[in-house]
Short mmCIF file of C-alpha atoms and ligand atoms in Angstrom, two decimals:
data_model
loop_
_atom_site.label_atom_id
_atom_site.label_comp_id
_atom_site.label_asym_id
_atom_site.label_seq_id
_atom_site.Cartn_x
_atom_site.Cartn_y
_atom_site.Cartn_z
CA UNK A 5 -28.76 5.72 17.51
CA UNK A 6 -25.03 4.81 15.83
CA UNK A 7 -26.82 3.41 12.80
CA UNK A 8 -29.24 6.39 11.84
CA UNK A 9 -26.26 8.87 12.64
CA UNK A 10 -23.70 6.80 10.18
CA UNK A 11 -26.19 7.13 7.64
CA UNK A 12 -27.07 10.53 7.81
CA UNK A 13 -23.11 11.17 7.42
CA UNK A 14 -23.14 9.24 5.00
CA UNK A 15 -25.85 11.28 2.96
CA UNK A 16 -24.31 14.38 4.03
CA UNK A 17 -20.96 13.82 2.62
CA UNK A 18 -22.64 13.07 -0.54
CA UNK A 19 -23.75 16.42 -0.05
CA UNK A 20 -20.52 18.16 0.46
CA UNK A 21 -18.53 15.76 -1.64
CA UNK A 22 -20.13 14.33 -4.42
CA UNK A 23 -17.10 12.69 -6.02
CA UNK A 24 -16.24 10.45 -3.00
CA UNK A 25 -16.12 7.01 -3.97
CA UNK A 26 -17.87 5.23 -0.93
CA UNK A 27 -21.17 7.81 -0.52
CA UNK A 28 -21.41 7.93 -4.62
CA UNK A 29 -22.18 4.47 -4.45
CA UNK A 30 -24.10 3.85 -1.33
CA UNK A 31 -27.38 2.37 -2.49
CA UNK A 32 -29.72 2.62 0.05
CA UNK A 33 -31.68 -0.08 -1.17
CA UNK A 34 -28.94 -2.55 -1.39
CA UNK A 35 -28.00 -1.65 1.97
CA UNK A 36 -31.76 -2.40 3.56
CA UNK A 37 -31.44 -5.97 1.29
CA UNK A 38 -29.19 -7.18 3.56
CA UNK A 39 -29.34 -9.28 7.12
CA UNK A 40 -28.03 -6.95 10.35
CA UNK A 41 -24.86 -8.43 10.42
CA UNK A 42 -23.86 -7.51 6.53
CA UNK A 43 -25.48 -3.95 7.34
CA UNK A 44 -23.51 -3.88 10.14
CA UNK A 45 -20.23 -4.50 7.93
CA UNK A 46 -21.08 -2.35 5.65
CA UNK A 47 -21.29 0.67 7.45
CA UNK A 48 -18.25 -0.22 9.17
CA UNK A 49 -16.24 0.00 5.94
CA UNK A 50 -17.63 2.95 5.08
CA UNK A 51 -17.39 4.80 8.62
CA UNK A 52 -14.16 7.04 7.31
CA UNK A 53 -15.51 8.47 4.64
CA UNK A 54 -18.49 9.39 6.59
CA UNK A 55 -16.72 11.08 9.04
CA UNK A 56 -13.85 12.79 6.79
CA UNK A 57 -16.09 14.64 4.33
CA UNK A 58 -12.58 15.90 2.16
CA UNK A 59 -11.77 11.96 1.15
CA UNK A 60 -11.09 10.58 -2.44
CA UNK A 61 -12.56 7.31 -1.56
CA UNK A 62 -13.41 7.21 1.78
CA UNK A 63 -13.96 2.81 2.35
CA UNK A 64 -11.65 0.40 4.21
CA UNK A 65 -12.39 -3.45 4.31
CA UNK A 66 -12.59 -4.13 7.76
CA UNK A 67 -12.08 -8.71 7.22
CA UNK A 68 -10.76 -10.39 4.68
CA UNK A 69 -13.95 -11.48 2.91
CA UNK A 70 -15.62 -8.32 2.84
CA UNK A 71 -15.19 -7.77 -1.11
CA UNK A 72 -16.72 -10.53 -1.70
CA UNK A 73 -19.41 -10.75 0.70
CA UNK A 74 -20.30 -7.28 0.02
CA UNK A 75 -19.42 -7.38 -3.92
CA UNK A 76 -22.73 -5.95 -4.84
CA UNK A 77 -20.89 -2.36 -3.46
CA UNK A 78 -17.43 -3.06 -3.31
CA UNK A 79 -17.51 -4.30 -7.19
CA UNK A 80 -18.46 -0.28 -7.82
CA UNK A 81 -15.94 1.17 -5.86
CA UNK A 82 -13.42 -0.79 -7.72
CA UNK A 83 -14.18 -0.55 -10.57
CA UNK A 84 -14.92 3.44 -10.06
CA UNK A 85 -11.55 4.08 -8.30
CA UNK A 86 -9.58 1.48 -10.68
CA UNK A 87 -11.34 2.82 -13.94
CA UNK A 88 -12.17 -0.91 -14.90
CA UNK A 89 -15.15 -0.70 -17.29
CA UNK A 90 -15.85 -4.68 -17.19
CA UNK A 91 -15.75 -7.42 -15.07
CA UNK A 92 -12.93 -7.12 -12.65
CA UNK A 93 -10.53 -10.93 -13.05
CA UNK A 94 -7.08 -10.19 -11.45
CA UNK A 95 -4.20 -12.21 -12.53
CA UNK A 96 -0.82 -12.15 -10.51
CA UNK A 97 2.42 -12.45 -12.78
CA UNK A 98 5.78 -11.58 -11.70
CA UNK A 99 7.40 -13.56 -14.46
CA UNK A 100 9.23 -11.07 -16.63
CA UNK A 101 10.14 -13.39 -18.87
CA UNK A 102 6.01 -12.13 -20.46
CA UNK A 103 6.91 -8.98 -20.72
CA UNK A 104 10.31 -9.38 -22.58
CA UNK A 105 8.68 -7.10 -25.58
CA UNK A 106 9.36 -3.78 -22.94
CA UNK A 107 12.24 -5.44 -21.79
CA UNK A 108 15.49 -3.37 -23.19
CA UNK A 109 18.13 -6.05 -24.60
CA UNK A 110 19.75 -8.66 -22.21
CA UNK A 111 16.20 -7.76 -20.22
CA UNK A 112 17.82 -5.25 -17.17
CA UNK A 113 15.67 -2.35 -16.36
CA UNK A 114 19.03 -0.38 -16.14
CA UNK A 115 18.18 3.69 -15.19
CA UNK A 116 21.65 4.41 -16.72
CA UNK A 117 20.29 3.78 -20.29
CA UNK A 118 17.85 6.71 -19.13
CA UNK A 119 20.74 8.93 -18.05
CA UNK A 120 20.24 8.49 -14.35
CA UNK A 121 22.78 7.87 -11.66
CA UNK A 122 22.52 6.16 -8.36
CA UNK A 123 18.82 6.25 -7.59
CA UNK A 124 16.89 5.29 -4.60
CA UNK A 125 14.29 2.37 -5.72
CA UNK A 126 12.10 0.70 -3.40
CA UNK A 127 8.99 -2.06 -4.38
CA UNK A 128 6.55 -3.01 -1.68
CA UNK A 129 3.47 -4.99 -1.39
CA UNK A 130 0.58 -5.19 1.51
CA UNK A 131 -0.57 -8.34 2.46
CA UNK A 132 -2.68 -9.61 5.11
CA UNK A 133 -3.21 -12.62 6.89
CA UNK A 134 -6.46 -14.54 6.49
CA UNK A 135 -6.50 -15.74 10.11
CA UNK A 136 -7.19 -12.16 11.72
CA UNK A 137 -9.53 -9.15 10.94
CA UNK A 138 -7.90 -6.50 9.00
CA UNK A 139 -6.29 -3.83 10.82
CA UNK A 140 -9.48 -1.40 11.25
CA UNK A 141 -11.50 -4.53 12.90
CA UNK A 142 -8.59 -5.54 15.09
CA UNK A 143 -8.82 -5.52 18.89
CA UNK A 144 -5.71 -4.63 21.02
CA UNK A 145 -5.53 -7.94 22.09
CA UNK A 146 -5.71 -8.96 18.01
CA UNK A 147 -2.78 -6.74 17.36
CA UNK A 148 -0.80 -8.03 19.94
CA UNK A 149 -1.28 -12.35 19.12
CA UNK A 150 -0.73 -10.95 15.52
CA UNK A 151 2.69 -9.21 16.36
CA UNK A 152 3.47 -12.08 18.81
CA UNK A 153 2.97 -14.49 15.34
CA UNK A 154 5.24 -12.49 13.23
CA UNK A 155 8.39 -12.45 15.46
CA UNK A 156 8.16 -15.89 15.60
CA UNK A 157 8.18 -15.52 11.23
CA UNK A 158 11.20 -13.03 11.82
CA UNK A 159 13.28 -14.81 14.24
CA UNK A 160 13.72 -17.89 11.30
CA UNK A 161 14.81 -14.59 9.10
CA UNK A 162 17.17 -13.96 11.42
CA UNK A 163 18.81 -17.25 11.88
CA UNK A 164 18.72 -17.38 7.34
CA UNK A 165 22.36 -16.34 6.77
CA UNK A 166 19.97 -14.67 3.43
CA UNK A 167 18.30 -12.41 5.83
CA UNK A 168 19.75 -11.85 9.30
CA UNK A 169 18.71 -8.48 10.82
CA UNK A 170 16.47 -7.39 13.76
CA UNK A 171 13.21 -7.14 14.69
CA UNK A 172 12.50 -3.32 16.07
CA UNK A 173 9.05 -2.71 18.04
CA UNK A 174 7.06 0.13 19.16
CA UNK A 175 4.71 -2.23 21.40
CA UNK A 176 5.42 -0.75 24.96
CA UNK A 177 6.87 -3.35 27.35
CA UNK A 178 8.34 -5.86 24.03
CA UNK A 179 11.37 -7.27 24.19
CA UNK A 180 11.98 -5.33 20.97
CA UNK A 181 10.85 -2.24 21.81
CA UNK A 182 13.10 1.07 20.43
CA UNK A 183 13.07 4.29 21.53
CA UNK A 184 11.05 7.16 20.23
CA UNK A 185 14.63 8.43 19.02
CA UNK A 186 15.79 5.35 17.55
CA UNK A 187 11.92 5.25 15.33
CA UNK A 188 12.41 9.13 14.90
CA UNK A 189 15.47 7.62 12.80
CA UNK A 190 14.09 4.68 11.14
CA UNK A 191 10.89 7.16 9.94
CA UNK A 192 13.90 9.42 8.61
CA UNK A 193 15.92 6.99 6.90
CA UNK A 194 12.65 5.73 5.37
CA UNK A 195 12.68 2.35 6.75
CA UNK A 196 9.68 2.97 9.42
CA UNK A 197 6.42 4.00 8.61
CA UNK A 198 5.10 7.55 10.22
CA UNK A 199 2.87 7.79 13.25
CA UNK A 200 -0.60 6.67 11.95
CA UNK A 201 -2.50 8.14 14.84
CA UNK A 202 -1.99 11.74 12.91
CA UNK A 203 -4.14 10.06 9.89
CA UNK A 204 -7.59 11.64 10.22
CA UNK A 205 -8.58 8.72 7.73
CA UNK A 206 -6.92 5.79 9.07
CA UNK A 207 -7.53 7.08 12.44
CA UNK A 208 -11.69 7.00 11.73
CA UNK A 209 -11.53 3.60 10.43
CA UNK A 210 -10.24 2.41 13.43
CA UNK A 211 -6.88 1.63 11.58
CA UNK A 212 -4.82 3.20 13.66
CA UNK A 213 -6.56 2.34 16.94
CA UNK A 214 -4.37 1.41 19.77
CA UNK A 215 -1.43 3.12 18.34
CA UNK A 216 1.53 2.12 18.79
CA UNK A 217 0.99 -1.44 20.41
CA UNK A 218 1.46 -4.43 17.46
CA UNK A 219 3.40 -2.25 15.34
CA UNK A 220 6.94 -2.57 14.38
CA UNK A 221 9.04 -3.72 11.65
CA UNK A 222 11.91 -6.22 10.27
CA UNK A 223 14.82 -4.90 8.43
CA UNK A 224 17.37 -7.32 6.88
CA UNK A 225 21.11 -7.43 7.77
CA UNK A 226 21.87 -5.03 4.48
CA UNK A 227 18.41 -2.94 5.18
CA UNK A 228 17.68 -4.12 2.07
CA UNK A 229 14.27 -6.08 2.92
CA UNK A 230 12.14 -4.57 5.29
CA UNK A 231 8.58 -5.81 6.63
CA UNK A 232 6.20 -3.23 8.39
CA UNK A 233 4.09 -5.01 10.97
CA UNK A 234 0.71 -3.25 11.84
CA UNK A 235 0.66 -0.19 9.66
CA UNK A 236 -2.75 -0.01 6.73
CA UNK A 237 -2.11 -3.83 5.98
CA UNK A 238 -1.18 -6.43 8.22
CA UNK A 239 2.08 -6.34 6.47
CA UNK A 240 3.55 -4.26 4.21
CA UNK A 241 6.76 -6.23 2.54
CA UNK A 242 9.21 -4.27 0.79
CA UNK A 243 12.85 -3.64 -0.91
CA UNK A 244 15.10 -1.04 -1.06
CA UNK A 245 18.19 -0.11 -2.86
CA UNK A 246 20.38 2.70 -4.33
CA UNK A 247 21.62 1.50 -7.39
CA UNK A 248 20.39 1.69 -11.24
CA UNK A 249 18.79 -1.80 -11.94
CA UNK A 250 15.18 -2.02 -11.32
CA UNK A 251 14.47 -5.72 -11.77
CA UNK A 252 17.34 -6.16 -8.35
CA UNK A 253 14.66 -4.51 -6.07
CA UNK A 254 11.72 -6.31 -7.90
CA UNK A 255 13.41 -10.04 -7.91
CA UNK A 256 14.24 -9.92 -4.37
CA UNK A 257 10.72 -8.93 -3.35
CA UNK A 258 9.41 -11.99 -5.30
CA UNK A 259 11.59 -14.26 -3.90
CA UNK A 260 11.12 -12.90 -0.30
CA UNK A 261 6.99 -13.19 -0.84
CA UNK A 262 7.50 -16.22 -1.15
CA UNK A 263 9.54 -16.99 1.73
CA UNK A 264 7.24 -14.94 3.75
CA UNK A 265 4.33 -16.73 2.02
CA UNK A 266 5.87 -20.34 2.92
CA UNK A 267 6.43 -19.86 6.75
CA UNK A 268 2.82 -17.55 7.17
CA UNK A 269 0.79 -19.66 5.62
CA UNK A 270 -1.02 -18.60 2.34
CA UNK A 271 -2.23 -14.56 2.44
CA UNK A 272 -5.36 -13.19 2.40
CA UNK A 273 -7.27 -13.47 -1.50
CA UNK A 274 -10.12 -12.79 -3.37
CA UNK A 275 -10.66 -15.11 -6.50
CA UNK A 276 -11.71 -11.85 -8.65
CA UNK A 277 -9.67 -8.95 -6.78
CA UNK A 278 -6.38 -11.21 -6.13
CA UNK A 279 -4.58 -9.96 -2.94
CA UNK A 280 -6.68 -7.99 -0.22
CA UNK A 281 -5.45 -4.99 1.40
CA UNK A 282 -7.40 -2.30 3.83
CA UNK A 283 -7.66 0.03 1.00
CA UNK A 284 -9.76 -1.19 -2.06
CA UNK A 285 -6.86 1.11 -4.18
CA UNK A 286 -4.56 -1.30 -3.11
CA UNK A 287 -6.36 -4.39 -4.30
CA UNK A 288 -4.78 -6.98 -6.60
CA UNK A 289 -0.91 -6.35 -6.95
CA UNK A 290 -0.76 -4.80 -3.81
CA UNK A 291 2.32 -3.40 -5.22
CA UNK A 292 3.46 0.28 -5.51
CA UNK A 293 7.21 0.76 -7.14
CA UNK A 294 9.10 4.02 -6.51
CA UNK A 295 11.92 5.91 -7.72
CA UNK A 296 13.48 9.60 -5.87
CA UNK A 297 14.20 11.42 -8.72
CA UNK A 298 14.75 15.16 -9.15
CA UNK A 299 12.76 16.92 -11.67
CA UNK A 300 13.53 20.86 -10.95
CA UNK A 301 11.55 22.31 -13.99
CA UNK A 302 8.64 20.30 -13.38
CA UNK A 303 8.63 21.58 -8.97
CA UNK A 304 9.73 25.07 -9.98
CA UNK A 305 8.60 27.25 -6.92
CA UNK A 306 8.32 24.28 -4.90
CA UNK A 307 4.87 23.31 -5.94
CA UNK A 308 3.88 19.52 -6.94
CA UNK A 309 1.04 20.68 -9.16
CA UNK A 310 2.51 20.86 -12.68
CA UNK A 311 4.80 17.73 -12.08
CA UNK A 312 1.34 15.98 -10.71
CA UNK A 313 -0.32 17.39 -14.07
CA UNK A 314 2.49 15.83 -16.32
CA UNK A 315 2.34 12.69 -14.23
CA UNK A 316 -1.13 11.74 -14.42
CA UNK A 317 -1.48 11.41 -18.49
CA UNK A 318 1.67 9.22 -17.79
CA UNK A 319 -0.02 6.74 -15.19
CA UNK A 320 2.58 8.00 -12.41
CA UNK A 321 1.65 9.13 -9.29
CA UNK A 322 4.04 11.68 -7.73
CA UNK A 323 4.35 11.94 -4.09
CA UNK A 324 6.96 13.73 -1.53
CA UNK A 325 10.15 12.61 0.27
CA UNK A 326 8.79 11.30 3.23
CA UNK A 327 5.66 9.79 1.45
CA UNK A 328 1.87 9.66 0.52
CA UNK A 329 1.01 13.51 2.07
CA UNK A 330 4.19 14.89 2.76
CA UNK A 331 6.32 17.96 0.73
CA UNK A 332 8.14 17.45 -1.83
CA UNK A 333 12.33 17.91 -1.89
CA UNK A 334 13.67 21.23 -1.70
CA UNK A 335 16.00 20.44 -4.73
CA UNK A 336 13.07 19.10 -7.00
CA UNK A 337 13.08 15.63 -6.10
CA UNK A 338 10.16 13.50 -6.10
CA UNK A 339 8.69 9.95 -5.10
CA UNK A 340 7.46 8.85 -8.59
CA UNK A 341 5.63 5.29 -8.78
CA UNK A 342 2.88 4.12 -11.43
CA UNK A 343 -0.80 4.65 -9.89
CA UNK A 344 -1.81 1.18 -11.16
CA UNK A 345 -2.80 -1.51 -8.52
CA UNK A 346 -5.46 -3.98 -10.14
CA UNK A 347 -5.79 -6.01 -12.93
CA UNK A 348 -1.93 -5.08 -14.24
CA UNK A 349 0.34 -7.68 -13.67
CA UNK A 350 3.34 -7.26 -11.41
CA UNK A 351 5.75 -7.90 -14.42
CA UNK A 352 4.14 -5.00 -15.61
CA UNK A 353 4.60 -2.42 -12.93
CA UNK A 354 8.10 -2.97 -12.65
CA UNK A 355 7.97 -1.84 -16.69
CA UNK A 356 5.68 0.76 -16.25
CA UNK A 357 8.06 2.61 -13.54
CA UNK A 358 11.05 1.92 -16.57
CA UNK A 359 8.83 3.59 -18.78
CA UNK A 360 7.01 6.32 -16.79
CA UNK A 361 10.65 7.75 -15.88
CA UNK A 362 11.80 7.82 -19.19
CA UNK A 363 8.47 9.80 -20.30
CA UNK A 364 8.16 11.57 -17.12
CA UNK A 365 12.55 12.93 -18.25
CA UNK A 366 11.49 13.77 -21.30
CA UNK A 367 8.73 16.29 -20.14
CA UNK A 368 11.35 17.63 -17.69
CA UNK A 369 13.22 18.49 -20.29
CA UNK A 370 11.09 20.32 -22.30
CA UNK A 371 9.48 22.22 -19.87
P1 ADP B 14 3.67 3.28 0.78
O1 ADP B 14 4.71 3.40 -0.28
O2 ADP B 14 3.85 2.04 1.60
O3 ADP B 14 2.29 3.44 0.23
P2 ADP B 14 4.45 5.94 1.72
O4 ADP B 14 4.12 6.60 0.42
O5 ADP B 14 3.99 6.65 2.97
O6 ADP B 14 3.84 4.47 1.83
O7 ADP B 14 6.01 5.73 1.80
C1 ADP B 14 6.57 5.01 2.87
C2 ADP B 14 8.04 5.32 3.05
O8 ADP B 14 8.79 4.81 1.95
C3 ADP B 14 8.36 6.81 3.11
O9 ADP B 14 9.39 7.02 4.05
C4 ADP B 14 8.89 7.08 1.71
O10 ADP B 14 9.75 8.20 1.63
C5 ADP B 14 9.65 5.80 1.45
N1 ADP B 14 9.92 5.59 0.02
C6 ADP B 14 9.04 5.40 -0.97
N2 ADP B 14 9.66 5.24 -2.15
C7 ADP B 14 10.99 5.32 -1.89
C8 ADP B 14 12.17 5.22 -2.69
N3 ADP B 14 12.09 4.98 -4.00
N4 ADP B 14 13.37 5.37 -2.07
C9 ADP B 14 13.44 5.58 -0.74
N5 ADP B 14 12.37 5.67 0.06
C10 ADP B 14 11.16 5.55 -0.50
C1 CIR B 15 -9.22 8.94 1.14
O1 CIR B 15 -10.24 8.39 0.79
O2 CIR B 15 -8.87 10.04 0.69
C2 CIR B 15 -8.34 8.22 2.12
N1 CIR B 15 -9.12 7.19 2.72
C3 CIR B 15 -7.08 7.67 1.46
C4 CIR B 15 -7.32 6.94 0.17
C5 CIR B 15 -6.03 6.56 -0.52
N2 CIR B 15 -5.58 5.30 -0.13
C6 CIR B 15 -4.48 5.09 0.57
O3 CIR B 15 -3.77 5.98 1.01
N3 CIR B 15 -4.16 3.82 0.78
#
């Protein structure tokens, strides 16, 4: 029986793992409280970390509404994985005018005042639509009607002297589809997101199911503004730039959310975790904003440990050159982005990356 096997994982990977976040917080006798179909949900969630034993977390929503249908758990994986001792009330902001106090004077986040050159910068935020299942609950047929919905979003980007571009897709048989050379590129030049069939996790929660069909992305005339279609979140929106101002990057994504937000109709939202994503370490901001930046002292040997132990005290995150799981630069450089999602305002994330890399250069320094 699926159920009794689910839930014997379940208990075993507390076993082997007792820090994951989805069996800590199982509660059998929450789970028995509720009708078939909310059991049913919830086990669905938490079906990755019951197969993948070596997760941090280990739960995907699989619908919109499941964080709040399902608060009683989801409330303590949240506030577990986003170290939020009270009651969780997300606010979005991405008026910097709020935060001119960490603003330097005339208000640019410039990297130059931080000795820095030309840097790579990218800001990105998943969002999902409210009118399909997330991407673990999706049928092929979902995936498909959901691409089919977005080039019809991307083909008024196209025709916006603002945007212009193309629309490249993997979906065998599109009129957009590219070939595995031409996405071999994009996945190089870090405009495509990697094959997510290779995910153990995503590939348990049924994330990556159906690979590659409804999956593709947008990419602006200047490659500036890209959207991922398909990948952990219905959409992942994002923008790119190698330059020294951080607030370029973060005022274009703003105003092309709400473009996007205009022609898709309002995205998916909780009223307490503010935008859904898959992930619940996603929740709120949605927003993760990156630097490259080469810290040799801190990778000496090639290793990511120390420069992940100096990070962490900072708030930063440190990841490799191709992304989340992937090695680090062979001349010290590093993805560096605050680990903040929820209840931090967007305003603020865009200062917390101005200040992290100032702290984080100081510690390179000295070491
Ligand atoms: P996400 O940021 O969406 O969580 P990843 O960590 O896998 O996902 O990164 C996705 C892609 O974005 C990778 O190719 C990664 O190298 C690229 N990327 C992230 N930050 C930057 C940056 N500041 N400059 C250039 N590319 C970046
Ligand atoms: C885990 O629990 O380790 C994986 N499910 C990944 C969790 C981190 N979230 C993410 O990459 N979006």
């Amino acid at each position: 029986d699926p159920t009794t096997k689910i839930l014997g994982q379940i208990e075993a990977g507390l076993a082997a793992n007792p820090d994951m976040i989805m069996s800590k917080h199982f509660d059998l006798s929450y789970y028995n409280s509720l009708s078939d179909s909310l059991k049913a949900r919830l086990l669905a969630c938490c079906k990755s970390g019951a197969e993948n034993h070596d997760s941090g977390v280990g739960v995907y929503a699989m619908q919109p509404s499941d964080y709040d249908d399902l608060k009683p758990y989801f409330d303590k994986v949240i506030r577990d994985y986003h170290k939020i001792p009270g009651e969780v009330k997300h606010i979005t902001n991405w008026d910097l005018s709020t935060v001119a106090d960490r603003l330097p004077e005339g208000g640019k986040l410039d990297l130059t005042k931080l000795g820095l050159g030309t840097t790579s910068m990218r800001v990105r935020v998943g969002r999902n639509l409210a009118s399909y299942p997330l991407p673990g609950a999706m049928t092929k047929e979902d995936r498909l009607n959901m691409e089919a919905d977005m080039v019809k979003v991307f083909k008024e980007l196209i025709e916006d002297p603002a945007y212009g571009g193309n629309y490249y897709s993997l979906t065998p048989g599109s009129p957009f589809e590219v070939s595995e050379k031409f996405y071999q590129y994009l996945v190089k030049a870090h405009i495509m997101f990697k094959d997510m069939a290779a995910d153990t996790y995503l590939a348990s929660a049924g994330i990556a199911s159906d690979w590659p069909f409804g999956r593709g992305c947008y990419v602006s005339a200047d490659k500036g503004f890209i959207v991922w279609v398909g990948e952990e979140d219905h959409l992942r929106i994002m923008c790119m730039k190698k330059a020294t101002v951080l607030n370029d990057v973060f005022d274009r994504l703003k105003g092309a959310c709400d473009t996007m937000e205009r022609i898709c109709g309002s995205f998916a939202h909780s009223k307490d975790y503010g935008y859904v994503t898959s992930c619940p370490t996603n929740l709120g901001t949605g927003m993760r904003a990156s630097v490259h930046i080469k810290i040799p002292k801190l990778t000496a040997g090639g290793s990511d440990a120390k420069a992940k132990a100096v990070a962490r005290p900072l708030g930063l995150s440190v990841r490799g050159m191709g992304g989340e799981h992937t090695p680090i630069g062979a001349d010290g450089t590093v993805d560096i982005s605050p680990s903040a999602r929820l209840q931090i305002q967007e305003a603020e994330i865009i200062c917390a990356l101005y200040e992290g890399i100032k702290n984080l250069m100081e510690e390179e320094k000295k070491a």
